[in-house]
Structures are given as C-alpha cells and as structure tokens.
Amino acid sequence: MEAYLIRSSICLVILYSIYRIFFKNDPHHQLKRIIALICILFACGFLFIPLGGLMVPDTYPQMMNVVFMQGSEGIQEGLSKIITDNMTNIYLVLYFIGMSVFALRSLTGVATIVKWYVSSDKIKKWGFTVAKVDKNIAPFTFFNILFIGKQEFHEEAMKALIVHEQYHKHQYHSIDTVLLELLTILYWFNPVVWLFQRDIKTEHEYMADEEVLKKGFDVLDYQYLLFQTRTGVSLNLGSNFSSKVNLKKRLHMMNKEKIKTKRSYIKALMLLPIMGIILVTSGFLEANNNLSLEIKALKSKQSLDTLPGNLRDQIENEKLQFRIRGNANTTGVTPLFILKKGKKEEKISPSFMQSLKKDQLKSVFVLKGESAIRKYGKEGKNGVVIIELKKDE
C-alpha cells in the first residue's frame, strides 16, 4: 500500500506541476477543470494498469531470472536497503491516523449539511429542493438541494444568486467536491492534493460568475453581492458562495479580457505523451519491483526453482551445483548449459558446471518456456542456464 501511495503521489506532483505551467493563465475554465480531474484520476489509477509483464515479455520476468548466489555482495547490499517491516508499520499507523482525522473533518461537514436539511423548512422552487436554514449562511448548492439562510436579498440579487447556483447544479460541481474530499482524505499528506482542490473549486466559481454576467447582470452590482454573501458560515463541502475561493481573484477575473484560442486544446493534448511516459516508467518499475521481491524470497529460502517445478539452484561447499527434481514423475531432466564469452556462446556439460566455484561466476541467467525454445530450439525445452565467468577465468 505504501508503494502505491508514494508512486501515485509522485505522479500527482508531476502532473500538477505541468498543469500549472501550461494552464496557469488560461481562460478556458471548463477545460482546466476537466484536465485537472483527468490528472487526478490518472494519478490514482495508472498503477492498476498491468504493464510490468508487457514491457519486455521476451526477457523479463518469464524469460530470464537471476539465479540467487549466496554471499553475493551486490544482492546483499541491495537487500540491506529494504525498509524494515517495523518501520513500514510505523508509517502506516501514522498514515491511518491522519486519514482518520481528515475523514472525521469531512464527516463533520456532511453531518452539518444533513442537520440543516432535516431541521429546515423545504419547498420545491427554481429547480431545487430549497432548504431555508435559520442561520446567517450564504446560499450554496449540494447536488439538487439549495441551502439559503435567513438573510434577505432584493429580487435582482436573488435572481443572480439562483443563476449562479443553477450553474453549479447543472455542471455537477458537487460530484467534483465529493471526489476532492475523498482525495484529501486518502492523500492528506500530499500538499499537491490541496492545491488541486483549491484550483478546481476556483474554476467552479469562475465559470458560475461568468454565467451570471452572460445573463446580463450588472458587473458592479454582482460584485457588491459577492461581498454581502461572504459574510455567512462557510463549509468545506458543497459548491457554495462562501467557499474559500479568493474573492479578489474572482473580481479580477470578471474584469479581465478573455481571449480563448485553440492553443489550450493543443496544450491539453500534450499531456497524453507525458502520461504515456509515466505509464512506461511505471511498467519498468513494476518489473524491477517483481525482481526485488523474488530475490527477497530467495534470501529466505536459500534456493530457487528457476524452471517450473524442475530446476533448483543450490550452493554447497563453495560450489554452484544443479540438481533436477521432478514433481509429477521421477524422471530427471537436464537443462542446456551455455557458457557465454562476450558475444559468443558454447555448450558446456553439467559436470563442468558443477565444478565451478561461486567466486568464478560473473552472472548466471535462466531462460525457460517458449523463450528458451525460440532461441535454442528443441535443446532448450528443459530450460537453458547461461553463465558468464569473470574475465580472469
């Protein structure tokens, strides 16, 4: 689990950095919202795409396995760097404590909304279920429910508020809000998640403000209305007027000239190869992780079955020896032994193989299955052991 959290968090950081560089001042608010959500969903889901076995199917992991050699300095050094189980447990405990705190925070917000809904008078109006709360809160929408406080607005101001909240409803901004809340619970430790949440909520407000002005409402009157509505109670859940979106930025965006070009869509398409690179890199990391886990298992067993149920490597009396052990039958099978010298290869006998000492070996690889047969023909049907000696041998 910790590996998933770390890798997906790194992906979030990379994609947010690119998102900010490409789209910081872009006027396409809806496009920015969609791209940000795609970045989040990709970062959370790309590790579930099984590319590890597809990146190099002929060579790893089914074609080639490193034979574990007891006392190998390189392997021992790598294994010594693995985080201990106790340390991992401490990290997980801290993670779940933080997750519980932020989950409680969000549940408190949901409970407050439920309480207001249950205790309020409700009517069907403006396409909403309108819940009138006996508190001084700013109007906000949560899915199909419009919460309004006891503060009174004149007719024109109320029309502007309704247009604003209808836009939030029609664009399903509450779904974004719930998704972002879940994300901050799972990735509470990653500041990029909070930045994504801030940016997406800001785009929500920019779009809703833009919709109000498109309907012909006066800019100055609407801006004054924003100051009035920010005096209410603020919730972390729900797309509402009093959300913690910088009012100064919203006012500036209303007065800013917006020139929309096709360059925004070109920049959006540029994210595809970047995501592709992340996928490929993840595939290689997955393959490498599989090898690390395999070597770790070998360390505890002190042996490895490198062919399906047949071939086992065993180190004994300072010699690398191979003995074949059948599973369903008692007939032994012998793999093909190959000595590699640079680009040249030559067959060697099992007795020569058994005479080698571990300090003579530079590397030992095993090919099995279709990969071995494809390269060495019928002789490779029982597997192929390829060894390379140190240069002084």
PDB file of C-alpha atoms in Angstrom, residues 65-228:
ATOM      1  CA  ASN A  65      15.548 -14.895 -13.795  1.00  0.00           C
ATOM      2  CA  VAL A  66      18.703 -14.058 -11.941  1.00  0.00           C
ATOM      3  CA  VAL A  67      19.918 -17.121 -10.067  1.00  0.00           C
ATOM      4  CA  PHE A  68      20.473 -16.284  -6.439  1.00  0.00           C
ATOM      5  CA  MET A  69      24.052 -16.799  -5.327  1.00  0.00           C
ATOM      6  CA  GLN A  70      24.572 -17.000  -1.606  1.00  0.00           C
ATOM      7  CA  GLY A  71      27.091 -14.439  -0.431  1.00  0.00           C
ATOM      8  CA  SER A  72      26.683 -12.195  -3.486  1.00  0.00           C
ATOM      9  CA  GLU A  73      27.753  -8.746  -2.336  1.00  0.00           C
ATOM     10  CA  GLY A  74      25.540  -6.850  -4.774  1.00  0.00           C
ATOM     11  CA  ILE A  75      22.382  -8.659  -3.778  1.00  0.00           C
ATOM     12  CA  GLN A  76      23.169  -8.459  -0.087  1.00  0.00           C
ATOM     13  CA  GLU A  77      23.803  -4.737  -0.360  1.00  0.00           C
ATOM     14  CA  GLY A  78      20.509  -4.201  -2.167  1.00  0.00           C
ATOM     15  CA  LEU A  79      18.557  -6.263   0.313  1.00  0.00           C
ATOM     16  CA  SER A  80      20.080  -4.422   3.251  1.00  0.00           C
ATOM     17  CA  LYS A  81      18.495  -1.211   1.983  1.00  0.00           C
ATOM     18  CA  ILE A  82      14.973  -2.575   2.150  1.00  0.00           C
ATOM     19  CA  ILE A  83      12.911  -0.775   4.801  1.00  0.00           C
ATOM     20  CA  THR A  84      12.253  -2.975   7.787  1.00  0.00           C
ATOM     21  CA  ASP A  85       8.753  -4.252   8.469  1.00  0.00           C
ATOM     22  CA  ASN A  86       8.645  -2.366  11.784  1.00  0.00           C
ATOM     23  CA  MET A  87       9.408   0.955  10.102  1.00  0.00           C
ATOM     24  CA  THR A  88       6.753   0.275   7.462  1.00  0.00           C
ATOM     25  CA  ASN A  89       4.216  -0.447  10.184  1.00  0.00           C
ATOM     26  CA  ILE A  90       5.005   2.876  11.892  1.00  0.00           C
ATOM     27  CA  TYR A  91       4.450   4.778   8.639  1.00  0.00           C
ATOM     28  CA  LEU A  92       1.157   3.002   8.030  1.00  0.00           C
ATOM     29  CA  VAL A  93      -0.057   3.735  11.554  1.00  0.00           C
ATOM     30  CA  LEU A  94       0.737   7.446  11.116  1.00  0.00           C
ATOM     31  CA  TYR A  95      -0.966   7.430   7.715  1.00  0.00           C
ATOM     32  CA  PHE A  96      -4.170   5.884   9.054  1.00  0.00           C
ATOM     33  CA  ILE A  97      -4.218   8.300  11.999  1.00  0.00           C
ATOM     34  CA  GLY A  98      -4.012  11.255   9.595  1.00  0.00           C
ATOM     35  CA  MET A  99      -6.614   9.695   7.306  1.00  0.00           C
ATOM     36  CA  SER A 100      -8.974   9.235  10.260  1.00  0.00           C
ATOM     37  CA  VAL A 101      -8.587  12.885  11.292  1.00  0.00           C
ATOM     38  CA  PHE A 102      -9.419  14.204   7.829  1.00  0.00           C
ATOM     39  CA  ALA A 103     -12.231  11.698   7.371  1.00  0.00           C
ATOM     40  CA  LEU A 104     -13.731  12.949  10.636  1.00  0.00           C
ATOM     41  CA  ARG A 105     -13.379  16.525   9.370  1.00  0.00           C
ATOM     42  CA  SER A 106     -15.311  15.734   6.193  1.00  0.00           C
ATOM     43  CA  LEU A 107     -17.939  13.701   8.014  1.00  0.00           C
ATOM     44  CA  THR A 108     -18.494  16.661  10.322  1.00  0.00           C
ATOM     45  CA  GLY A 109     -19.211  18.829   7.278  1.00  0.00           C
ATOM     46  CA  VAL A 110     -21.623  16.236   5.899  1.00  0.00           C
ATOM     47  CA  ALA A 111     -23.337  15.904   9.294  1.00  0.00           C
ATOM     48  CA  THR A 112     -23.803  19.702   9.431  1.00  0.00           C
ATOM     49  CA  ILE A 113     -25.429  19.707   5.997  1.00  0.00           C
ATOM     50  CA  VAL A 114     -27.703  16.817   6.978  1.00  0.00           C
ATOM     51  CA  LYS A 115     -28.656  18.595  10.200  1.00  0.00           C
ATOM     52  CA  TRP A 116     -29.530  21.792   8.358  1.00  0.00           C
ATOM     53  CA  TYR A 117     -31.556  19.871   5.800  1.00  0.00           C
ATOM     54  CA  VAL A 118     -33.538  17.911   8.382  1.00  0.00           C
ATOM     55  CA  SER A 119     -34.272  20.928  10.596  1.00  0.00           C
ATOM     56  CA  SER A 120     -35.159  23.392   7.832  1.00  0.00           C
ATOM     57  CA  ASP A 121     -38.373  24.216   6.006  1.00  0.00           C
ATOM     58  CA  LYS A 122     -38.265  22.831   2.458  1.00  0.00           C
ATOM     59  CA  ILE A 123     -40.010  23.827  -0.754  1.00  0.00           C
ATOM     60  CA  LYS A 124     -39.622  22.980  -4.455  1.00  0.00           C
ATOM     61  CA  LYS A 125     -38.508  26.104  -6.329  1.00  0.00           C
ATOM     62  CA  TRP A 126     -36.133  27.188  -9.153  1.00  0.00           C
ATOM     63  CA  GLY A 127     -35.473  23.540  -9.991  1.00  0.00           C
ATOM     64  CA  PHE A 128     -34.135  22.846  -6.478  1.00  0.00           C
ATOM     65  CA  THR A 129     -35.299  21.478  -3.202  1.00  0.00           C
ATOM     66  CA  VAL A 130     -34.838  24.734  -1.306  1.00  0.00           C
ATOM     67  CA  ALA A 131     -33.910  24.319   2.377  1.00  0.00           C
ATOM     68  CA  LYS A 132     -34.247  27.548   4.357  1.00  0.00           C
ATOM     69  CA  VAL A 133     -31.802  27.409   7.258  1.00  0.00           C
ATOM     70  CA  ASP A 134     -32.381  29.554  10.340  1.00  0.00           C
ATOM     71  CA  LYS A 135     -28.809  30.830  10.258  1.00  0.00           C
ATOM     72  CA  ASN A 136     -26.918  33.595   8.530  1.00  0.00           C
ATOM     73  CA  ILE A 137     -25.338  31.427   5.811  1.00  0.00           C
ATOM     74  CA  ALA A 138     -24.512  32.211   2.215  1.00  0.00           C
ATOM     75  CA  PRO A 139     -26.597  30.353  -0.388  1.00  0.00           C
ATOM     76  CA  PHE A 140     -24.934  27.181  -1.651  1.00  0.00           C
ATOM     77  CA  THR A 141     -25.853  24.084  -3.622  1.00  0.00           C
ATOM     78  CA  PHE A 142     -25.226  20.487  -2.646  1.00  0.00           C
ATOM     79  CA  PHE A 143     -26.371  18.276  -5.503  1.00  0.00           C
ATOM     80  CA  ASN A 144     -30.084  19.135  -6.002  1.00  0.00           C
ATOM     81  CA  ILE A 145     -30.522  20.960  -2.697  1.00  0.00           C
ATOM     82  CA  LEU A 146     -30.220  24.745  -2.441  1.00  0.00           C
ATOM     83  CA  PHE A 147     -29.477  25.961   1.083  1.00  0.00           C
ATOM     84  CA  ILE A 148     -30.341  29.575   1.810  1.00  0.00           C
ATOM     85  CA  GLY A 149     -30.016  31.454   5.091  1.00  0.00           C
ATOM     86  CA  LYS A 150     -32.247  33.950   6.838  1.00  0.00           C
ATOM     87  CA  GLN A 151     -30.521  36.872   5.121  1.00  0.00           C
ATOM     88  CA  GLU A 152     -32.907  38.660   2.749  1.00  0.00           C
ATOM     89  CA  PHE A 153     -31.913  39.799  -0.783  1.00  0.00           C
ATOM     90  CA  HIS A 154     -33.736  42.050  -3.183  1.00  0.00           C
ATOM     91  CA  GLU A 155     -35.277  40.435  -6.258  1.00  0.00           C
ATOM     92  CA  GLU A 156     -32.469  41.196  -8.746  1.00  0.00           C
ATOM     93  CA  ALA A 157     -29.788  39.959  -6.354  1.00  0.00           C
ATOM     94  CA  MET A 158     -31.730  36.766  -5.721  1.00  0.00           C
ATOM     95  CA  LYS A 159     -32.000  36.146  -9.468  1.00  0.00           C
ATOM     96  CA  ALA A 160     -28.204  36.417  -9.765  1.00  0.00           C
ATOM     97  CA  LEU A 161     -27.728  34.009  -6.877  1.00  0.00           C
ATOM     98  CA  ILE A 162     -30.097  31.476  -8.441  1.00  0.00           C
ATOM     99  CA  VAL A 163     -28.320  31.640 -11.819  1.00  0.00           C
ATOM    100  CA  HIS A 164     -25.019  31.102 -10.046  1.00  0.00           C
ATOM    101  CA  GLU A 165     -26.246  28.095  -8.073  1.00  0.00           C
ATOM    102  CA  GLN A 166     -28.112  26.600 -11.042  1.00  0.00           C
ATOM    103  CA  TYR A 167     -24.850  26.575 -12.963  1.00  0.00           C
ATOM    104  CA  HIS A 168     -23.150  24.643 -10.142  1.00  0.00           C
ATOM    105  CA  LYS A 169     -26.008  22.140 -10.206  1.00  0.00           C
ATOM    106  CA  HIS A 170     -26.104  21.675 -13.992  1.00  0.00           C
ATOM    107  CA  GLN A 171     -22.324  21.225 -14.187  1.00  0.00           C
ATOM    108  CA  TYR A 172     -22.358  18.588 -11.392  1.00  0.00           C
ATOM    109  CA  HIS A 173     -19.833  20.509  -9.321  1.00  0.00           C
ATOM    110  CA  SER A 174     -20.961  18.680  -6.184  1.00  0.00           C
ATOM    111  CA  ILE A 175     -19.548  15.459  -7.647  1.00  0.00           C
ATOM    112  CA  ASP A 176     -16.184  17.199  -8.041  1.00  0.00           C
ATOM    113  CA  THR A 177     -16.438  18.357  -4.439  1.00  0.00           C
ATOM    114  CA  VAL A 178     -17.083  14.860  -3.072  1.00  0.00           C
ATOM    115  CA  LEU A 179     -14.265  13.423  -5.195  1.00  0.00           C
ATOM    116  CA  LEU A 180     -11.866  16.081  -3.940  1.00  0.00           C
ATOM    117  CA  GLU A 181     -12.883  15.443  -0.337  1.00  0.00           C
ATOM    118  CA  LEU A 182     -12.154  11.731  -0.743  1.00  0.00           C
ATOM    119  CA  LEU A 183      -8.834  12.594  -2.356  1.00  0.00           C
ATOM    120  CA  THR A 184      -7.795  14.837   0.539  1.00  0.00           C
ATOM    121  CA  ILE A 185      -8.665  12.038   2.962  1.00  0.00           C
ATOM    122  CA  LEU A 186      -6.539   9.473   1.114  1.00  0.00           C
ATOM    123  CA  TYR A 187      -3.667  11.857   0.280  1.00  0.00           C
ATOM    124  CA  TRP A 188      -3.833  14.227   3.236  1.00  0.00           C
ATOM    125  CA  PHE A 189      -0.032  14.220   3.443  1.00  0.00           C
ATOM    126  CA  ASN A 190       0.440  15.467  -0.139  1.00  0.00           C
ATOM    127  CA  PRO A 191       0.168  19.280  -0.485  1.00  0.00           C
ATOM    128  CA  VAL A 192      -0.462  18.948  -4.231  1.00  0.00           C
ATOM    129  CA  VAL A 193      -3.865  17.406  -3.497  1.00  0.00           C
ATOM    130  CA  TRP A 194      -4.893  20.508  -1.585  1.00  0.00           C
ATOM    131  CA  LEU A 195      -3.647  22.682  -4.445  1.00  0.00           C
ATOM    132  CA  PHE A 196      -5.688  20.680  -6.950  1.00  0.00           C
ATOM    133  CA  GLN A 197      -8.738  21.089  -4.707  1.00  0.00           C
ATOM    134  CA  ARG A 198      -8.213  24.843  -4.482  1.00  0.00           C
ATOM    135  CA  ASP A 199      -7.732  25.244  -8.234  1.00  0.00           C
ATOM    136  CA  ILE A 200     -10.755  23.158  -9.243  1.00  0.00           C
ATOM    137  CA  LYS A 201     -13.042  24.954  -6.797  1.00  0.00           C
ATOM    138  CA  THR A 202     -11.734  28.264  -8.120  1.00  0.00           C
ATOM    139  CA  GLU A 203     -12.618  27.199 -11.670  1.00  0.00           C
ATOM    140  CA  HIS A 204     -16.118  26.328 -10.413  1.00  0.00           C
ATOM    141  CA  GLU A 205     -16.599  29.875  -9.180  1.00  0.00           C
ATOM    142  CA  TYR A 206     -15.052  31.485 -12.262  1.00  0.00           C
ATOM    143  CA  MET A 207     -17.462  29.571 -14.503  1.00  0.00           C
ATOM    144  CA  ALA A 208     -20.513  30.345 -12.361  1.00  0.00           C
ATOM    145  CA  ASP A 209     -19.586  34.044 -12.209  1.00  0.00           C
ATOM    146  CA  GLU A 210     -19.122  34.075 -15.979  1.00  0.00           C
ATOM    147  CA  GLU A 211     -22.573  32.528 -16.440  1.00  0.00           C
ATOM    148  CA  VAL A 212     -24.210  35.209 -14.281  1.00  0.00           C
ATOM    149  CA  LEU A 213     -22.608  38.005 -16.308  1.00  0.00           C
ATOM    150  CA  LYS A 214     -23.634  36.312 -19.578  1.00  0.00           C
ATOM    151  CA  LYS A 215     -27.236  36.605 -18.420  1.00  0.00           C
ATOM    152  CA  GLY A 216     -26.871  40.408 -18.428  1.00  0.00           C
ATOM    153  CA  PHE A 217     -26.482  41.184 -14.738  1.00  0.00           C
ATOM    154  CA  ASP A 218     -24.554  44.348 -13.949  1.00  0.00           C
ATOM    155  CA  VAL A 219     -20.914  43.653 -13.039  1.00  0.00           C
ATOM    156  CA  LEU A 220     -20.697  46.186 -10.190  1.00  0.00           C
ATOM    157  CA  ASP A 221     -23.992  45.094  -8.627  1.00  0.00           C
ATOM    158  CA  TYR A 222     -22.931  41.473  -8.824  1.00  0.00           C
ATOM    159  CA  GLN A 223     -19.536  42.181  -7.279  1.00  0.00           C
ATOM    160  CA  TYR A 224     -21.221  44.030  -4.406  1.00  0.00           C
ATOM    161  CA  LEU A 225     -23.461  40.993  -3.935  1.00  0.00           C
ATOM    162  CA  LEU A 226     -20.384  38.791  -3.594  1.00  0.00           C
ATOM    163  CA  PHE A 227     -19.166  40.924  -0.684  1.00  0.00           C
ATOM    164  CA  GLN A 228     -22.534  40.543   1.017  1.00  0.00           C
TER     165      GLN A 228
END
